[in-house]
Amino acid sequence: PRTHLVFLKTHKTGGSSLVNILHRFGEGRGLRFALPHRYQFGYPRSFRAHWVKGYRPGGPPFDIICHHMRFNRTEVQKVMPNDSFYFSIVRDPGTLAESAFAYYRSVAPAFRRAPSLAAFLAAPSRFYRAGARGNHYARNLQWFDFGLPAGGGAGAVRAALAGLERDFGLVLLAEHFDESLVLLRRALCWPEEAVVAFAHNGRPPGAGPRVSPAQAARLRAWNGLDWALYAHLNRTFWRRAEAFGAARLREEVASLRQRRAAMARRCLRGGGPLPAGAIADGRLRPFQPPGRAQILGYALRAGLAPEERELCLRLATPELQYKDLLDRRQFGPGGN
């Protein structure tokens, strides 16, 4: 199994569910995490090695890095071993931008000034000012997270995408999350149970406005760099899936979904996600953003045996609480 892993956690793409997988895998095998002092690596500034807790130049490398950063390969290489497997996840900007609008409404001036998503889409340049603090959430957010240069024409875009292909061994698709998990598991030589996970940081069904085809087209046009990035990586992903084999992929996806459903029945009160207000255990209550988005979490079934409860607890633990748990394990209570 591959144990040296760099996961670029992009925003609003399903990355929190992948981080839970990495947290559990690393914790279960005693791996060393490159952790931020708080919950992000100086974001939205470009990543720097000295933002990793416990990093020393020339000191021992870490095994896994997976929390929010703006990607900077040169600095990441100071922290991670040379044989690290780099991967990330992307999402169609036609839906990602709606999610970003809901989640980052209070921190992106362009979103805050717009009375609604429809009003923003009618004239985004009326509300958006490039360079304003927080406005990176409002345009080409994935391009920004990958640390790619925003200027230049079509040739510069092609060069940036070619560089991204060299840097990342695999980029997953949020819209095909389970297919992505199958290909990731194969790339990492992990056992099937290692990628069974519950969805984290999700909103209630129907919580956001349904984006019409015309609105999705406007969002892609406004986020043109993100659309170029997504279209390119979408083609790359399906070439890889084709090489894997369509029938084999369907079979493994079905098996993964059966395992996940069985774990949900075994672990969760109600068998699925719940509003944060219905979760009494603070270890399992997800962070609620200051905007209008409501984030779901999980509560455990009563009567679980101790070993089973521990497994279920890890599957259900939100990202922030899990990061704090790993921090205590590596550095002790209040460690530096």
CSV table of C-alpha atoms in Angstrom, one decimal:
chain,number,residue,atom,x,y,z
A,1,PRO,CA,0.0,0.0,0.0
A,2,ARG,CA,1.1,3.5,-0.8
A,3,THR,CA,1.6,5.5,2.5
A,4,HIS,CA,3.3,8.7,1.3
A,5,LEU,CA,0.4,10.8,0.1
A,6,VAL,CA,-0.2,14.4,-0.9
A,7,PHE,CA,-3.9,15.3,-1.2
A,8,LEU,CA,-4.7,18.7,-2.5
A,9,LYS,CA,-8.1,19.4,-0.8
A,10,THR,CA,-9.9,21.8,-3.2
A,11,HIS,CA,-13.0,23.7,-1.9
A,12,LYS,CA,-16.6,22.4,-2.4
A,13,THR,CA,-15.6,19.3,-4.2
A,14,GLY,CA,-16.2,16.5,-1.7
A,15,GLY,CA,-12.7,16.8,-0.2
A,16,SER,CA,-13.8,16.4,3.4
A,17,SER,CA,-15.0,12.9,2.7
A,18,LEU,CA,-11.6,12.0,1.3
A,19,VAL,CA,-9.8,13.6,4.2
A,20,ASN,CA,-11.8,11.3,6.5
A,21,ILE,CA,-10.5,8.3,4.5
A,22,LEU,CA,-6.9,9.6,4.9
A,23,HIS,CA,-7.3,10.4,8.6
A,24,ARG,CA,-8.6,6.9,9.3
A,25,PHE,CA,-6.0,5.1,7.1
A,26,GLY,CA,-3.1,7.1,8.6
A,27,GLU,CA,-4.3,6.9,12.2
A,28,GLY,CA,-4.8,3.1,11.9
A,29,ARG,CA,-1.3,2.6,10.6
A,30,GLY,CA,0.5,5.1,12.9
A,31,LEU,CA,1.5,7.3,10.0
A,32,ARG,CA,2.8,10.9,10.6
A,33,PHE,CA,0.6,13.7,9.4
A,34,ALA,CA,1.8,17.1,8.2
A,35,LEU,CA,-0.7,19.2,10.2
A,36,PRO,CA,-1.5,22.9,10.1
A,37,HIS,CA,-1.2,24.9,13.4
A,38,ARG,CA,-4.9,25.6,13.1
A,39,TYR,CA,-7.1,24.0,10.3
A,40,GLN,CA,-5.6,25.4,7.1
A,41,PHE,CA,-2.0,26.0,5.8
A,42,GLY,CA,-2.0,29.8,5.6
A,43,TYR,CA,-4.8,29.8,3.0
A,44,PRO,CA,-5.4,31.7,0.8
A,45,ARG,CA,-1.6,32.4,0.7
A,46,SER,CA,0.6,30.0,-1.3
A,47,PHE,CA,1.7,27.0,0.9
A,48,ARG,CA,4.9,27.3,2.8
A,49,ALA,CA,6.7,24.4,4.5
A,50,HIS,CA,7.2,26.2,7.8
A,51,TRP,CA,3.4,26.3,8.3
A,52,VAL,CA,3.5,22.6,9.0
A,53,LYS,CA,3.5,21.9,12.7
A,54,GLY,CA,6.8,20.3,13.8
A,55,TYR,CA,8.5,20.8,10.5
A,56,ARG,CA,12.3,21.2,10.6
A,57,PRO,CA,14.5,21.7,7.5
A,58,GLY,CA,16.4,18.4,7.2
A,59,GLY,CA,14.1,16.7,9.7
A,60,PRO,CA,12.1,13.5,9.1
A,61,PRO,CA,9.5,13.8,6.3
A,62,PHE,CA,5.8,13.3,6.9
A,63,ASP,CA,3.6,10.6,5.5
A,64,ILE,CA,0.4,12.4,4.7
A,65,ILE,CA,-0.6,16.0,4.0
A,66,CYS,CA,-4.3,16.6,3.3
A,67,HIS,CA,-5.6,19.9,4.7
A,68,HIS,CA,-6.6,23.0,2.8
A,69,MET,CA,-3.7,24.8,1.1
A,70,ARG,CA,-3.0,26.8,-2.0
A,71,PHE,CA,-0.8,24.3,-3.8
A,72,ASN,CA,2.9,25.1,-4.1
A,73,ARG,CA,4.8,22.0,-5.2
A,74,THR,CA,8.3,23.3,-4.4
A,75,GLU,CA,7.3,23.9,-0.7
A,76,VAL,CA,5.3,20.7,-0.4
A,77,GLN,CA,8.4,18.8,-1.5
A,78,LYS,CA,10.3,20.1,1.5
A,79,VAL,CA,7.8,18.4,3.7
A,80,MET,CA,7.0,15.2,1.9
A,81,PRO,CA,9.0,12.2,0.7
A,82,ASN,CA,10.1,12.1,-3.0
A,83,ASP,CA,8.0,9.0,-3.7
A,84,SER,CA,4.7,10.7,-2.5
A,85,PHE,CA,1.6,10.1,-4.6
A,86,TYR,CA,-0.1,13.4,-5.4
A,87,PHE,CA,-3.9,13.5,-6.0
A,88,SER,CA,-6.8,15.9,-5.9
A,89,ILE,CA,-10.5,16.2,-6.8
A,90,VAL,CA,-12.4,18.7,-9.1
A,91,ARG,CA,-16.0,19.5,-9.8
A,92,ASP,CA,-17.9,21.1,-12.6
A,93,PRO,CA,-18.0,24.8,-12.0
A,94,GLY,CA,-21.6,24.9,-13.2
A,95,THR,CA,-22.5,23.4,-9.8
A,96,LEU,CA,-19.5,24.2,-7.7
A,97,ALA,CA,-20.0,27.9,-7.9
A,98,GLU,CA,-23.5,27.6,-6.5
A,99,SER,CA,-22.2,25.7,-3.5
A,100,ALA,CA,-19.4,28.3,-3.1
A,101,PHE,CA,-22.1,31.1,-3.2
A,102,ALA,CA,-24.0,29.4,-0.4
A,103,TYR,CA,-21.0,28.5,1.8
A,104,TYR,CA,-18.8,31.6,1.4
A,105,ARG,CA,-21.5,34.2,1.2
A,106,SER,CA,-20.2,36.0,4.3
A,107,VAL,CA,-16.5,36.0,3.3
A,108,ALA,CA,-16.6,36.8,-0.4
A,109,PRO,CA,-17.5,40.5,-1.0
A,110,ALA,CA,-18.7,39.7,-4.5
A,111,PHE,CA,-21.2,37.1,-3.1
A,112,ARG,CA,-22.1,39.3,-0.1
A,113,ARG,CA,-23.1,42.2,-2.2
A,114,ALA,CA,-25.3,40.2,-4.5
A,115,PRO,CA,-28.9,39.8,-3.2
A,116,SER,CA,-29.2,36.3,-4.8
A,117,LEU,CA,-27.3,33.9,-7.0
A,118,ALA,CA,-29.6,34.9,-9.9
A,119,ALA,CA,-28.7,38.5,-9.4
A,120,PHE,CA,-25.0,37.7,-9.3
A,121,LEU,CA,-25.2,35.6,-12.5
A,122,ALA,CA,-27.1,38.4,-14.3
A,123,ALA,CA,-24.1,40.7,-14.0
A,124,PRO,CA,-21.2,39.2,-12.0
A,125,SER,CA,-18.8,42.0,-12.9
A,126,ARG,CA,-21.1,44.4,-11.2
A,127,PHE,CA,-20.4,42.7,-7.8
A,128,TYR,CA,-16.9,41.3,-8.3
A,129,ARG,CA,-13.6,43.2,-7.9
A,130,ALA,CA,-10.4,41.2,-8.6
A,131,GLY,CA,-8.0,41.1,-5.7
A,132,ALA,CA,-10.5,42.0,-3.0
A,133,ARG,CA,-9.9,39.8,0.1
A,134,GLY,CA,-12.1,36.8,-0.1
A,135,ASN,CA,-13.1,37.2,-3.8
A,136,HIS,CA,-10.9,34.2,-4.8
A,137,TYR,CA,-14.0,32.2,-3.7
A,138,ALA,CA,-16.1,33.9,-6.3
A,139,ARG,CA,-14.2,33.2,-9.5
A,140,ASN,CA,-12.0,30.2,-10.7
A,141,LEU,CA,-11.7,28.8,-7.2
A,142,GLN,CA,-10.2,25.5,-8.3
A,143,TRP,CA,-7.6,27.2,-10.5
A,144,PHE,CA,-6.7,29.2,-7.5
A,145,ASP,CA,-6.4,26.2,-5.2
A,146,PHE,CA,-4.1,24.4,-7.6
A,147,GLY,CA,-1.8,27.5,-7.4
A,148,LEU,CA,-2.0,28.1,-11.2
A,149,PRO,CA,-1.2,31.5,-12.7
A,150,ALA,CA,-4.3,33.5,-13.6
A,151,GLY,CA,-2.8,35.7,-16.4
A,152,GLY,CA,-2.0,34.7,-20.0
A,153,GLY,CA,-3.9,33.4,-23.0
A,154,ALA,CA,-4.8,29.9,-24.3
A,155,GLY,CA,-1.1,28.9,-24.5
A,156,ALA,CA,-0.5,29.7,-20.9
A,157,VAL,CA,-3.6,27.7,-19.9
A,158,ARG,CA,-2.4,24.7,-21.9
A,159,ALA,CA,1.0,24.9,-20.2
A,160,ALA,CA,-0.5,25.2,-16.7
A,161,LEU,CA,-2.7,22.1,-17.4
A,162,ALA,CA,0.3,20.1,-18.7
A,163,GLY,CA,2.2,21.0,-15.5
A,164,LEU,CA,-0.7,19.9,-13.4
A,165,GLU,CA,-0.7,16.5,-15.3
A,166,ARG,CA,2.9,16.0,-14.4
A,167,ASP,CA,2.4,16.9,-10.7
A,168,PHE,CA,-0.7,14.8,-10.0
A,169,GLY,CA,-0.9,11.0,-10.4
A,170,LEU,CA,-4.7,11.1,-10.3
A,171,VAL,CA,-7.4,13.8,-10.1
A,172,LEU,CA,-10.8,12.6,-9.0
A,173,LEU,CA,-14.2,13.8,-10.2
A,174,ALA,CA,-16.8,14.9,-7.6
A,175,GLU,CA,-19.7,13.9,-9.9
A,176,HIS,CA,-18.3,10.4,-10.1
A,177,PHE,CA,-17.1,10.0,-6.5
A,178,ASP,CA,-17.5,6.3,-6.2
A,179,GLU,CA,-15.8,5.6,-9.5
A,180,SER,CA,-13.0,7.9,-8.3
A,181,LEU,CA,-12.6,6.0,-5.1
A,182,VAL,CA,-12.3,2.7,-7.0
A,183,LEU,CA,-9.5,4.2,-9.2
A,184,LEU,CA,-7.8,5.8,-6.2
A,185,ARG,CA,-7.9,2.5,-4.2
A,186,ARG,CA,-6.3,0.7,-7.1
A,187,ALA,CA,-3.6,3.4,-7.6
A,188,LEU,CA,-2.7,3.2,-3.9
A,189,CYS,CA,-3.0,-0.6,-3.6
A,190,TRP,CA,-5.3,-0.2,-0.6
A,191,PRO,CA,-7.8,-2.8,0.7
A,192,GLU,CA,-11.5,-2.2,-0.3
A,193,GLU,CA,-12.6,-1.4,3.2
A,194,ALA,CA,-10.1,1.5,3.4
A,195,VAL,CA,-12.1,3.7,1.0
A,196,VAL,CA,-15.6,3.0,2.6
A,197,ALA,CA,-16.7,6.4,3.9
A,198,PHE,CA,-19.7,8.5,4.7
A,199,ALA,CA,-20.2,11.8,3.0
A,200,HIS,CA,-19.0,14.8,5.1
A,201,ASN,CA,-19.7,18.5,4.9
A,202,GLY,CA,-22.8,18.0,2.9
A,203,ARG,CA,-26.0,20.1,2.8
A,204,PRO,CA,-29.6,18.8,3.1
A,205,PRO,CA,-31.1,17.6,-0.2
A,206,GLY,CA,-32.6,20.6,-2.0
A,207,ALA,CA,-30.9,23.1,0.3
A,208,GLY,CA,-29.5,25.2,-2.5
A,209,PRO,CA,-31.3,26.6,-5.6
A,210,ARG,CA,-31.5,24.2,-8.5
A,211,VAL,CA,-29.1,25.6,-11.1
A,212,SER,CA,-30.8,25.7,-14.5
A,213,PRO,CA,-28.9,24.7,-17.7
A,214,ALA,CA,-28.7,28.4,-18.6
A,215,GLN,CA,-27.3,29.3,-15.2
A,216,ALA,CA,-24.8,26.5,-15.3
A,217,ALA,CA,-23.6,27.7,-18.7
A,218,ARG,CA,-23.2,31.2,-17.2
A,219,LEU,CA,-21.3,29.9,-14.2
A,220,ARG,CA,-18.9,28.0,-16.5
A,221,ALA,CA,-18.4,31.1,-18.6
A,222,TRP,CA,-17.7,33.2,-15.6
A,223,ASN,CA,-15.3,30.6,-14.2
A,224,GLY,CA,-13.6,30.0,-17.6
A,225,LEU,CA,-10.3,28.8,-16.1
A,226,ASP,CA,-12.1,26.3,-13.9
A,227,TRP,CA,-14.1,25.1,-16.8
A,228,ALA,CA,-10.9,24.6,-18.9
A,229,LEU,CA,-9.3,22.7,-15.9
A,230,TYR,CA,-12.4,20.6,-15.3
A,231,ALA,CA,-12.9,19.7,-19.0
A,232,HIS,CA,-9.2,18.7,-19.4
A,233,LEU,CA,-9.2,16.5,-16.2
A,234,ASN,CA,-12.6,15.0,-17.0
A,235,ARG,CA,-11.1,13.6,-20.3
A,236,THR,CA,-8.0,12.4,-18.4
A,237,PHE,CA,-10.2,10.6,-15.8
A,238,TRP,CA,-12.3,8.8,-18.3
A,239,ARG,CA,-9.3,7.6,-20.3
A,240,ARG,CA,-8.0,6.1,-17.0
A,241,ALA,CA,-11.4,4.5,-16.3
A,242,GLU,CA,-11.5,3.1,-19.8
A,243,ALA,CA,-8.1,1.5,-19.3
A,244,PHE,CA,-9.4,0.0,-16.0
A,245,GLY,CA,-12.4,-1.5,-17.7
A,246,ALA,CA,-16.0,-0.4,-17.7
A,247,ALA,CA,-17.5,-3.6,-16.5
A,248,ARG,CA,-14.9,-4.0,-13.8
A,249,LEU,CA,-15.4,-0.4,-12.7
A,250,ARG,CA,-19.2,-0.9,-12.4
A,251,GLU,CA,-18.7,-4.1,-10.4
A,252,GLU,CA,-16.3,-2.5,-7.9
A,253,VAL,CA,-18.6,0.6,-7.5
A,254,ALA,CA,-21.5,-1.6,-6.7
A,255,SER,CA,-19.5,-3.5,-4.1
A,256,LEU,CA,-18.3,-0.2,-2.5
A,257,ARG,CA,-21.9,1.1,-2.3
A,258,GLN,CA,-23.0,-2.1,-0.6
A,259,ARG,CA,-20.3,-1.8,2.0
A,260,ARG,CA,-21.1,1.8,2.7
A,261,ALA,CA,-24.8,1.1,3.1
A,262,ALA,CA,-24.1,-1.8,5.4
A,263,MET,CA,-21.8,0.5,7.6
A,264,ALA,CA,-24.5,3.2,7.7
A,265,ARG,CA,-27.1,0.6,8.9
A,266,ARG,CA,-24.6,-0.7,11.4
A,267,CYS,CA,-23.3,2.6,12.7
A,268,LEU,CA,-25.8,5.5,12.3
A,269,ARG,CA,-28.8,6.6,14.2
A,270,GLY,CA,-31.4,7.0,11.4
A,271,GLY,CA,-29.1,5.3,8.9
A,272,GLY,CA,-27.9,8.6,7.4
A,273,PRO,CA,-27.0,12.3,7.9
A,274,LEU,CA,-28.8,14.5,10.4
A,275,PRO,CA,-29.0,18.3,11.0
A,276,ALA,CA,-26.3,19.5,13.5
A,277,GLY,CA,-29.0,20.4,16.0
A,278,ALA,CA,-30.0,16.7,16.3
A,279,ILE,CA,-26.5,15.6,17.2
A,280,ALA,CA,-25.9,15.7,20.9
A,281,ASP,CA,-22.2,14.5,20.9
A,282,GLY,CA,-20.0,17.5,20.3
A,283,ARG,CA,-17.3,15.3,18.8
A,284,LEU,CA,-19.7,14.6,15.9
A,285,ARG,CA,-21.3,17.9,15.4
A,286,PRO,CA,-20.0,19.5,12.2
A,287,PHE,CA,-18.9,23.1,11.9
A,288,GLN,CA,-21.6,25.5,10.6
A,289,PRO,CA,-20.3,28.3,8.3
A,290,PRO,CA,-21.3,31.8,9.1
A,291,GLY,CA,-23.3,32.0,5.9
A,292,ARG,CA,-26.7,30.4,5.2
A,293,ALA,CA,-25.5,26.9,4.4
A,294,GLN,CA,-26.6,24.2,6.8
A,295,ILE,CA,-24.1,21.3,7.1
A,296,LEU,CA,-25.2,17.8,8.1
A,297,GLY,CA,-23.4,15.3,10.3
A,298,TYR,CA,-24.0,12.0,12.0
A,299,ALA,CA,-25.1,10.5,15.3
A,300,LEU,CA,-24.2,6.9,16.3
A,301,ARG,CA,-26.7,4.2,17.1
A,302,ALA,CA,-27.1,3.3,20.8
A,303,GLY,CA,-25.9,0.0,22.1
A,304,LEU,CA,-22.8,-0.5,19.9
A,305,ALA,CA,-20.0,-2.7,21.3
A,306,PRO,CA,-16.9,-0.8,22.3
A,307,GLU,CA,-14.7,-1.9,19.3
A,308,GLU,CA,-17.6,-1.3,16.9
A,309,ARG,CA,-18.4,2.1,18.4
A,310,GLU,CA,-14.8,3.2,17.9
A,311,LEU,CA,-14.9,2.2,14.2
A,312,CYS,CA,-18.2,4.0,13.7
A,313,LEU,CA,-17.0,7.0,15.6
A,314,ARG,CA,-14.1,7.5,13.3
A,315,LEU,CA,-16.3,7.1,10.2
A,316,ALA,CA,-18.6,9.8,11.6
A,317,THR,CA,-16.1,12.3,13.0
A,318,PRO,CA,-16.0,15.6,11.2
A,319,GLU,CA,-12.8,16.9,9.7
A,320,LEU,CA,-12.0,19.6,12.3
A,321,GLN,CA,-12.5,17.3,15.3
A,322,TYR,CA,-10.5,14.6,13.7
A,323,LYS,CA,-7.6,17.0,12.9
A,324,ASP,CA,-7.6,17.9,16.6
A,325,LEU,CA,-7.5,14.2,17.6
A,326,LEU,CA,-4.5,13.6,15.3
A,327,ASP,CA,-2.8,16.7,16.6
A,328,ARG,CA,-3.1,15.4,20.2
A,329,ARG,CA,-1.8,12.0,19.2
A,330,GLN,CA,1.3,13.4,17.5
A,331,PHE,CA,2.1,16.3,19.8
A,332,GLY,CA,0.3,15.5,23.1
A,333,PRO,CA,-2.3,17.8,24.8
A,334,GLY,CA,-1.3,21.4,24.1
A,335,GLY,CA,1.8,20.3,22.2
A,336,ASN,CA,3.8,22.5,19.8
